Short mmCIF file of C-alpha atoms and ligand atoms in Angstrom, two decimals:
data_model
loop_
_atom_site.label_atom_id
_atom_site.label_comp_id
_atom_site.label_asym_id
_atom_site.label_seq_id
_atom_site.Cartn_x
_atom_site.Cartn_y
_atom_site.Cartn_z
CA MET Z 1062 -7.92 23.14 10.61
CA ARG Z 1063 -10.20 20.13 10.15
CA ALA Z 1064 -8.46 16.92 11.06
CA ILE Z 1065 -9.01 13.34 12.13
CA VAL Z 1066 -7.57 12.45 15.48
CA VAL Z 1067 -7.29 9.66 18.01
CA ARG Z 1068 -6.90 10.63 21.67
CA GLU Z 1069 -5.04 7.51 22.83
CA PHE Z 1070 -3.52 4.31 21.36
CA GLY Z 1071 -6.37 2.17 20.15
CA GLY Z 1072 -8.82 5.10 20.26
CA ARG Z 1073 -11.57 5.56 17.70
CA PRO Z 1074 -10.72 8.16 15.10
CA GLU Z 1075 -12.89 11.30 15.21
CA ALA Z 1076 -13.14 14.55 13.19
CA THR Z 1077 -12.27 17.70 15.09
CA ASP Z 1078 -10.55 21.10 14.88
CA MET Z 1079 -6.77 21.24 15.45
CA PRO Z 1080 -4.27 24.12 15.32
CA THR Z 1081 -2.92 24.77 11.83
CA PRO Z 1082 0.83 24.04 11.71
CA GLU Z 1083 3.19 26.66 10.33
CA ALA Z 1084 6.36 26.21 8.23
CA GLY Z 1085 9.76 26.72 9.92
CA PRO Z 1086 13.32 26.69 8.50
CA GLY Z 1087 13.84 23.81 6.05
CA THR Z 1088 10.12 22.80 5.90
CA LEU Z 1089 7.13 23.16 3.55
CA LYS Z 1090 3.52 23.73 4.52
CA ILE Z 1091 1.22 21.80 2.28
CA GLU Z 1092 -2.53 22.33 1.91
CA LEU Z 1093 -3.67 18.74 1.47
CA GLU Z 1094 -6.21 17.84 -1.17
CA ALA Z 1095 -6.18 14.07 -0.79
CA ALA Z 1096 -4.77 11.45 1.61
CA GLY Z 1097 -4.27 7.76 0.83
CA VAL Z 1098 -5.34 5.22 3.48
CA ASN Z 1099 -3.11 2.27 4.35
CA PRO Z 1100 -3.30 -0.67 6.76
CA PHE Z 1101 -0.29 0.92 8.53
CA ASP Z 1102 -2.50 3.85 9.67
CA LYS Z 1103 -4.50 1.53 11.85
CA ARG Z 1104 -1.36 -0.11 13.17
CA ILE Z 1105 0.09 3.28 14.17
CA ILE Z 1106 -3.23 4.11 15.92
CA ASP Z 1107 -3.06 0.79 17.77
CA GLY Z 1108 0.46 1.59 19.07
CA PHE Z 1109 2.76 -0.29 16.74
CA LEU Z 1110 5.39 2.41 17.01
CA ASP Z 1111 4.91 3.01 20.73
CA GLY Z 1112 8.32 2.87 22.33
CA LYS Z 1113 10.08 3.10 18.97
CA LEU Z 1114 9.14 6.76 18.10
CA PRO Z 1115 7.77 9.63 20.22
CA HIS Z 1116 4.01 10.41 19.64
CA ASP Z 1117 1.91 13.54 20.10
CA PHE Z 1118 -1.74 13.28 21.15
CA PRO Z 1119 -4.37 14.08 19.95
CA LEU Z 1120 -2.63 12.10 17.12
CA ILE Z 1121 -3.50 12.89 13.49
CA PRO Z 1122 -2.94 9.65 11.52
CA GLY Z 1123 -2.10 9.35 7.84
CA VAL Z 1124 1.18 8.87 6.02
CA ASP Z 1125 0.33 9.47 2.34
CA GLY Z 1126 -0.89 12.84 1.07
CA ALA Z 1127 -0.98 15.22 -1.91
CA GLY Z 1128 -1.76 18.90 -2.14
CA ARG Z 1129 -0.33 22.35 -2.79
CA VAL Z 1130 2.66 24.06 -1.26
CA VAL Z 1131 1.28 27.17 0.52
CA ALA Z 1132 4.34 28.27 2.54
CA MET Z 1133 8.03 27.49 2.85
CA GLY Z 1134 10.62 28.13 5.52
CA ALA Z 1135 14.16 29.48 4.92
CA GLY Z 1136 16.43 27.05 3.07
CA VAL Z 1137 13.83 25.46 0.84
CA ASN Z 1138 14.87 26.31 -2.74
CA ASP Z 1139 13.61 23.56 -5.02
CA PHE Z 1140 9.87 24.09 -4.52
CA GLU Z 1141 7.63 27.08 -5.16
CA ILE Z 1142 4.41 28.30 -3.63
CA GLY Z 1143 1.56 26.69 -5.58
CA ASP Z 1144 3.54 23.54 -6.61
CA ARG Z 1145 1.42 20.41 -6.40
CA VAL Z 1146 3.28 17.75 -4.45
CA VAL Z 1147 2.87 14.26 -3.11
CA GLY Z 1148 4.67 12.46 -0.36
CA LYS Z 1149 5.03 9.72 2.22
CA PHE Z 1150 5.40 11.33 5.68
CA LEU Z 1151 6.21 9.49 8.89
CA ILE Z 1152 7.92 12.28 10.76
CA PRO Z 1153 8.59 12.06 14.52
CA PRO Z 1154 6.90 12.90 16.74
CA VAL Z 1155 4.22 10.74 15.19
CA GLY Z 1156 0.83 12.46 15.21
CA HIS Z 1157 1.04 15.20 12.62
CA GLY Z 1158 -0.21 13.16 9.65
CA THR Z 1159 -2.03 13.65 6.46
CA PHE Z 1160 -5.65 13.16 7.58
CA ALA Z 1161 -5.95 16.91 7.96
CA GLU Z 1162 -6.20 20.14 5.92
CA PHE Z 1163 -2.54 21.03 6.34
CA ILE Z 1164 0.80 19.35 7.04
CA VAL Z 1165 4.29 20.72 7.59
CA VAL Z 1166 7.09 18.50 6.26
CA PRO Z 1167 10.88 18.68 6.09
CA ARG Z 1168 12.33 19.35 2.66
CA GLU Z 1169 14.22 16.02 2.79
CA SER Z 1170 10.95 13.99 3.19
CA THR Z 1171 9.84 11.50 0.54
CA LEU Z 1172 8.35 14.25 -1.55
CA ALA Z 1173 7.87 14.89 -5.29
CA LYS Z 1174 6.13 17.31 -7.57
CA VAL Z 1175 2.96 15.99 -9.25
CA PRO Z 1176 2.86 16.37 -13.04
CA ASP Z 1177 -0.21 18.22 -14.39
CA GLU Z 1178 -1.73 15.06 -15.96
CA ILE Z 1179 -2.00 13.31 -12.58
CA THR Z 1180 -4.78 14.27 -10.15
CA SER Z 1181 -4.08 14.77 -6.46
CA ILE Z 1182 -6.36 11.87 -5.67
CA GLN Z 1183 -4.30 9.60 -7.96
CA ALA Z 1184 -1.03 10.99 -6.50
CA ALA Z 1185 -2.17 10.40 -2.94
CA ALA Z 1186 -2.84 6.72 -3.69
CA LEU Z 1187 0.75 6.17 -4.78
CA PRO Z 1188 3.31 6.59 -2.03
CA THR Z 1189 3.10 3.63 0.48
CA ALA Z 1190 1.48 1.03 -1.74
CA GLY Z 1191 3.12 2.01 -5.00
CA LEU Z 1192 6.61 2.41 -3.50
CA THR Z 1193 6.27 -1.00 -1.76
CA ALA Z 1194 5.17 -2.60 -5.04
CA LEU Z 1195 8.15 -0.97 -6.92
CA ASP Z 1196 10.61 -1.95 -4.16
CA LEU Z 1197 9.35 -5.53 -4.27
CA ILE Z 1198 9.80 -5.78 -8.04
CA LYS Z 1199 13.33 -4.44 -7.73
CA SER Z 1200 14.18 -6.57 -4.77
CA ALA Z 1201 13.16 -9.75 -6.60
CA ALA Z 1202 14.63 -8.43 -9.96
CA VAL Z 1203 11.56 -9.70 -11.80
CA THR Z 1204 12.28 -10.43 -15.39
CA SER Z 1205 10.38 -11.48 -18.51
CA ALA Z 1206 8.63 -14.86 -18.61
CA GLN Z 1207 9.17 -15.57 -14.83
CA HIS Z 1208 6.26 -17.03 -13.06
CA VAL Z 1209 5.32 -14.63 -10.27
CA LEU Z 1210 2.76 -15.48 -7.63
CA ILE Z 1211 1.14 -12.52 -5.82
CA VAL Z 1212 -0.85 -13.47 -2.75
CA GLY Z 1213 -3.11 -10.62 -1.58
CA ALA Z 1214 -3.22 -9.10 -5.06
CA ALA Z 1215 -6.51 -7.23 -4.73
CA GLY Z 1216 -5.49 -4.55 -2.25
CA GLY Z 1217 -3.39 -1.40 -2.54
CA VAL Z 1218 0.12 -2.93 -2.86
CA GLY Z 1219 -1.14 -5.91 -4.88
CA SER Z 1220 -3.02 -3.81 -7.47
CA PHE Z 1221 0.25 -1.95 -8.23
CA LEU Z 1222 2.39 -5.09 -7.96
CA VAL Z 1223 0.30 -7.04 -10.56
CA GLN Z 1224 0.79 -4.21 -13.01
CA LEU Z 1225 4.54 -3.75 -12.39
CA ALA Z 1226 5.19 -7.51 -12.64
CA ALA Z 1227 3.21 -7.61 -15.90
CA LEU Z 1228 5.17 -4.62 -17.15
CA ALA Z 1229 8.34 -6.53 -16.50
CA GLY Z 1230 6.94 -9.31 -18.77
CA ALA Z 1231 6.21 -11.82 -16.05
CA HIS Z 1232 3.52 -14.53 -16.11
CA VAL Z 1233 1.49 -13.17 -13.16
CA ILE Z 1234 -0.61 -15.46 -10.95
CA ALA Z 1235 -2.78 -13.29 -8.67
CA THR Z 1236 -4.88 -14.47 -5.78
CA ALA Z 1237 -8.21 -12.62 -5.52
CA ARG Z 1238 -11.85 -13.20 -4.79
CA PRO Z 1239 -13.96 -14.38 -7.76
CA ASP Z 1240 -15.70 -10.96 -8.07
CA ASP Z 1241 -12.34 -9.35 -8.64
CA THR Z 1242 -11.10 -11.69 -11.33
CA ASP Z 1243 -11.85 -9.40 -14.31
CA ARG Z 1244 -10.10 -6.43 -12.67
CA MET Z 1245 -6.98 -8.53 -11.91
CA ILE Z 1246 -6.85 -9.59 -15.61
CA ARG Z 1247 -7.25 -6.05 -16.78
CA LEU Z 1248 -4.35 -5.00 -14.51
CA GLY Z 1249 -2.14 -7.67 -16.13
CA ALA Z 1250 -2.64 -10.98 -14.28
CA THR Z 1251 -2.29 -14.07 -16.51
CA GLU Z 1252 -4.11 -16.32 -14.01
CA VAL Z 1253 -6.30 -15.55 -11.04
CA VAL Z 1254 -6.66 -17.99 -8.14
CA ASP Z 1255 -9.63 -17.71 -5.82
CA TYR Z 1256 -8.38 -17.66 -2.26
CA GLY Z 1257 -11.80 -17.63 -0.62
CA ARG Z 1258 -14.39 -20.31 -0.05
CA ILE Z 1259 -17.47 -20.11 -2.24
CA THR Z 1260 -20.57 -20.00 -0.08
CA VAL Z 1261 -23.54 -21.60 -1.81
CA THR Z 1262 -26.26 -19.92 0.15
CA ASP Z 1263 -29.24 -21.37 -1.75
CA SER Z 1264 -28.17 -25.02 -1.31
CA PRO Z 1265 -29.43 -26.85 1.81
CA THR Z 1266 -27.04 -29.78 1.16
CA HIS Z 1267 -23.87 -27.84 0.33
CA PRO Z 1268 -23.88 -24.70 2.54
CA GLU Z 1269 -20.30 -24.20 1.80
CA ASP Z 1270 -18.17 -25.54 -1.04
CA SER Z 1271 -14.59 -25.51 0.10
CA GLN Z 1272 -11.75 -25.18 -2.43
CA LEU Z 1273 -8.11 -26.15 -2.72
CA SER Z 1274 -5.56 -24.02 -0.92
CA VAL Z 1275 -3.79 -21.42 -3.00
CA ALA Z 1276 -0.60 -23.51 -2.84
CA ASP Z 1277 -2.48 -26.63 -4.12
CA SER Z 1278 -4.21 -24.65 -6.91
CA VAL Z 1279 -0.95 -23.14 -8.12
CA ARG Z 1280 0.89 -26.50 -7.89
CA THR Z 1281 -1.75 -27.87 -10.29
CA SER Z 1282 -1.53 -25.00 -12.79
CA SER Z 1283 2.25 -24.41 -12.46
CA PRO Z 1284 3.72 -27.91 -11.74
CA GLY Z 1285 7.25 -26.58 -12.30
CA GLY Z 1286 6.81 -24.07 -9.49
CA VAL Z 1287 7.07 -20.27 -9.52
CA ASP Z 1288 10.20 -18.10 -9.70
CA VAL Z 1289 8.96 -15.43 -7.35
CA LEU Z 1290 6.43 -15.30 -4.48
CA PHE Z 1291 5.21 -11.96 -3.21
CA ASP Z 1292 2.96 -12.69 -0.19
CA LEU Z 1293 1.29 -9.63 1.19
CA VAL Z 1294 -1.17 -11.28 3.60
CA SER Z 1295 -0.35 -14.82 4.80
CA PRO Z 1296 0.56 -15.81 8.32
CA PRO Z 1297 3.72 -17.87 8.77
CA THR Z 1298 2.29 -21.37 8.19
CA VAL Z 1299 0.46 -20.36 5.02
CA PHE Z 1300 3.46 -18.38 3.82
CA SER Z 1301 5.60 -21.47 4.27
CA GLY Z 1302 3.14 -23.50 2.16
CA ASN Z 1303 3.17 -20.82 -0.55
CA ALA Z 1304 6.99 -20.55 -0.41
CA SER Z 1305 7.14 -24.37 -1.06
CA LEU Z 1306 6.07 -23.50 -4.67
CA VAL Z 1307 9.14 -21.40 -5.21
CA LYS Z 1308 11.84 -23.05 -7.32
CA THR Z 1309 15.40 -23.35 -5.92
CA GLY Z 1310 17.20 -20.10 -6.65
CA GLY Z 1311 13.92 -18.23 -6.74
CA THR Z 1312 12.69 -15.48 -4.36
CA ALA Z 1313 9.96 -15.42 -1.65
CA LEU Z 1314 9.11 -12.20 0.13
CA SER Z 1315 6.63 -11.40 2.94
CA THR Z 1316 5.56 -7.87 3.62
CA ILE Z 1317 4.08 -8.81 7.04
CA GLY Z 1318 7.08 -10.58 8.62
CA SER Z 1319 5.87 -14.17 8.02
CA ALA Z 1320 9.00 -15.55 6.40
CA ASP Z 1321 11.25 -18.04 8.25
CA GLU Z 1322 14.42 -16.68 6.69
CA ALA Z 1323 16.68 -19.53 7.88
CA ASP Z 1324 14.27 -22.08 6.36
CA LEU Z 1325 14.22 -20.23 3.03
CA LYS Z 1326 18.01 -20.06 2.95
CA ALA Z 1327 18.29 -23.78 3.71
CA ARG Z 1328 16.05 -24.44 0.72
CA GLY Z 1329 18.16 -22.19 -1.56
CA ILE Z 1330 15.49 -19.55 -1.83
CA LYS Z 1331 16.32 -15.84 -1.63
CA GLY Z 1332 14.27 -13.16 0.00
CA GLY Z 1333 12.59 -13.20 3.46
CA ASN Z 1334 10.84 -10.42 5.37
CA PHE Z 1335 10.63 -7.25 3.38
CA GLU Z 1336 10.52 -3.65 4.38
CA SER Z 1337 9.97 -0.89 1.78
CA THR Z 1338 12.71 1.68 1.64
CA GLY Z 1339 11.80 3.64 -1.51
CA GLY Z 1340 12.11 7.42 -1.31
CA ALA Z 1341 11.63 10.49 -3.48
CA THR Z 1342 13.62 9.01 -6.46
CA GLU Z 1343 11.36 5.95 -6.55
CA LEU Z 1344 8.23 8.12 -6.05
CA ARG Z 1345 9.23 10.18 -9.14
CA GLU Z 1346 9.73 6.90 -11.04
CA LEU Z 1347 6.19 5.86 -10.10
CA LEU Z 1348 4.74 9.20 -11.16
CA ARG Z 1349 6.53 8.77 -14.52
CA HIS Z 1350 4.94 5.33 -14.96
CA VAL Z 1351 1.52 6.84 -14.20
CA GLY Z 1352 2.14 9.85 -16.44
CA ASN Z 1353 3.12 7.79 -19.46
CA GLY Z 1354 0.18 5.36 -19.01
CA ASP Z 1355 2.15 2.29 -17.91
CA LEU Z 1356 0.59 2.23 -14.46
CA VAL Z 1357 -3.06 2.70 -13.66
CA VAL Z 1358 -3.76 4.05 -10.24
CA PRO Z 1359 -6.23 1.55 -8.83
CA ILE Z 1360 -8.66 3.72 -6.90
CA ASP Z 1361 -11.46 1.93 -5.16
CA ASN Z 1362 -13.12 4.58 -3.03
CA THR Z 1363 -12.85 8.35 -2.45
CA PRO Z 1364 -14.73 9.24 0.70
CA PRO Z 1365 -14.52 12.69 2.32
CA LEU Z 1366 -12.05 13.34 5.18
CA GLU Z 1367 -14.83 13.13 7.73
CA ALA Z 1368 -15.49 9.48 6.70
CA ALA Z 1369 -11.99 8.42 7.77
CA PRO Z 1370 -13.28 6.61 10.97
CA ASP Z 1371 -15.21 4.29 8.68
CA VAL Z 1372 -12.36 3.37 6.39
CA ILE Z 1373 -9.27 3.31 8.57
CA GLY Z 1374 -8.50 -0.39 9.17
CA ALA Z 1375 -11.34 -1.59 6.90
CA SER Z 1376 -10.92 -4.95 5.12
CA GLY Z 1377 -12.00 -5.83 1.61
CA ALA Z 1378 -9.70 -3.47 -0.31
CA ARG Z 1379 -10.07 -3.41 -4.09
CA GLY Z 1380 -7.22 -1.09 -4.81
CA LYS Z 1381 -6.81 2.16 -2.89
CA THR Z 1382 -9.08 4.23 -0.67
CA VAL Z 1383 -8.23 7.93 -0.83
CA LEU Z 1384 -9.76 10.55 1.46
CA VAL Z 1385 -10.78 13.74 -0.29
CA ILE Z 1386 -10.00 16.82 1.83
N1 NAP U 2276 6.69 -4.31 4.94
C1 NAP U 2276 6.36 -3.16 4.24
O1 NAP U 2276 7.21 -2.36 3.90
C2 NAP U 2276 4.94 -2.95 3.92
C3 NAP U 2276 4.58 -1.91 3.06
C4 NAP U 2276 3.22 -1.74 2.74
C5 NAP U 2276 2.27 -2.64 3.21
N2 NAP U 2276 2.64 -3.60 4.05
C6 NAP U 2276 1.66 -4.62 4.60
O2 NAP U 2276 1.28 -5.41 3.45
C7 NAP U 2276 -0.10 -5.81 3.63
C8 NAP U 2276 -0.84 -5.48 2.37
O3 NAP U 2276 -0.91 -4.04 2.21
P1 NAP U 2276 -2.06 -3.39 1.29
O4 NAP U 2276 -1.89 -1.93 1.40
O5 NAP U 2276 -2.05 -3.99 -0.01
O6 NAP U 2276 -3.35 -3.85 2.15
P2 NAP U 2276 -4.87 -3.77 1.62
O7 NAP U 2276 -5.07 -2.65 0.66
O8 NAP U 2276 -5.72 -3.83 2.81
O9 NAP U 2276 -5.05 -5.11 0.79
C9 NAP U 2276 -5.05 -6.40 1.33
C10 NAP U 2276 -5.80 -7.29 0.39
O10 NAP U 2276 -5.60 -8.69 0.65
C11 NAP U 2276 -6.85 -9.34 0.55
N3 NAP U 2276 -6.71 -10.52 1.42
C12 NAP U 2276 -6.99 -10.67 2.68
N4 NAP U 2276 -6.74 -11.95 3.10
C13 NAP U 2276 -6.33 -12.61 1.99
C14 NAP U 2276 -5.90 -13.94 1.79
N5 NAP U 2276 -5.88 -14.84 2.71
N6 NAP U 2276 -5.49 -14.24 0.51
C15 NAP U 2276 -5.45 -13.36 -0.49
N7 NAP U 2276 -5.89 -12.09 -0.32
C16 NAP U 2276 -6.30 -11.68 0.93
C17 NAP U 2276 -7.86 -8.32 1.04
O11 NAP U 2276 -9.13 -8.63 0.53
P3 NAP U 2276 -10.32 -9.18 1.48
O12 NAP U 2276 -10.30 -8.31 2.76
O13 NAP U 2276 -11.56 -9.06 0.71
O14 NAP U 2276 -9.94 -10.63 1.77
C18 NAP U 2276 -7.31 -7.08 0.39
O15 NAP U 2276 -7.78 -6.93 -0.97
C19 NAP U 2276 -0.59 -5.10 4.87
O16 NAP U 2276 -0.51 -5.91 5.95
C20 NAP U 2276 0.38 -3.98 5.08
O17 NAP U 2276 0.47 -3.54 6.39
C21 NAP U 2276 3.93 -3.80 4.41
#
């Protein structure tokens, strides 16, 4: 089968032929049609899980995928050949991922049937980013009229999170680059804060026009503070500044381990460092949201599988990149 592989930790992904896996007892073989790309793919390639989980090389990366069931082993009763399915697969040994034509996954994986009205490309964009966004909303118990600050709103998780927070009725403050302001508003943001620096390239006297920090901008527009901070990108010092906006009794969550949990607790703020735990039940909930039109799948880019080396670990996400297989 065609697949993307790396041959060592930190290696450059390359397209190659790999043996096609076959279904055994309790597993399904899926012919993949689309695979969502996440920052985590690059971290796996770079050895983030080395020493924590066994790995097989050449290693096929990719956690999110959608396609059709083409074979099943004994003991799988709730799927049929031909079913369209989507899932989030991180199955040890790591290295048999979704950036390939076929994958074999245990029945108890995070796996759900895809309704007819949702394309495989849309479905493949959902698992990691969508589940993380849904888990964050549930973890913070976002309710109507709360002020919710989302730092890193333009990417995969953020583009779902803005919508889910707006769906809960929150006043959503999203940080994004100026060229993405309209898209953030369409997704449901109430306010958009520019986190970048505006470069004035045609001015000899002002080559760069620096701006207020996100925390200073939000302090100006929301002097009473925010109820919830979802920070998807900031390092610890910046996270701490953003968390200073959160009201006592509010919630601050970092998806990249930047929270000083003892400090938050001392300030009467809930939350801390967050890990997504959503499974098949939450994936079906997301699919229902998409099916009934509450949630738009924010697809940025749909390159072919062979273009994976160019998009794995790329910056500048505006929603999701999904490889078409
Ligand atoms: N803990 C968990 O369970 C969990 C689950 C999923 C994801 N994550 C992590 O959460 C992070 C976000 O994931 P993702 O899938 O949304 O990533 P993504 O699709 O790459 O999006 C990140 C977005 O943040 C923007 N950004 C970068 N620096 C920024 C800054 N200083 N301020 C505001 N925005 C900034 C990027 O745009 P520019 O590049 O143009 O700046 C990009 O649009 C990743 O580090 C990922 O590994 C953790």
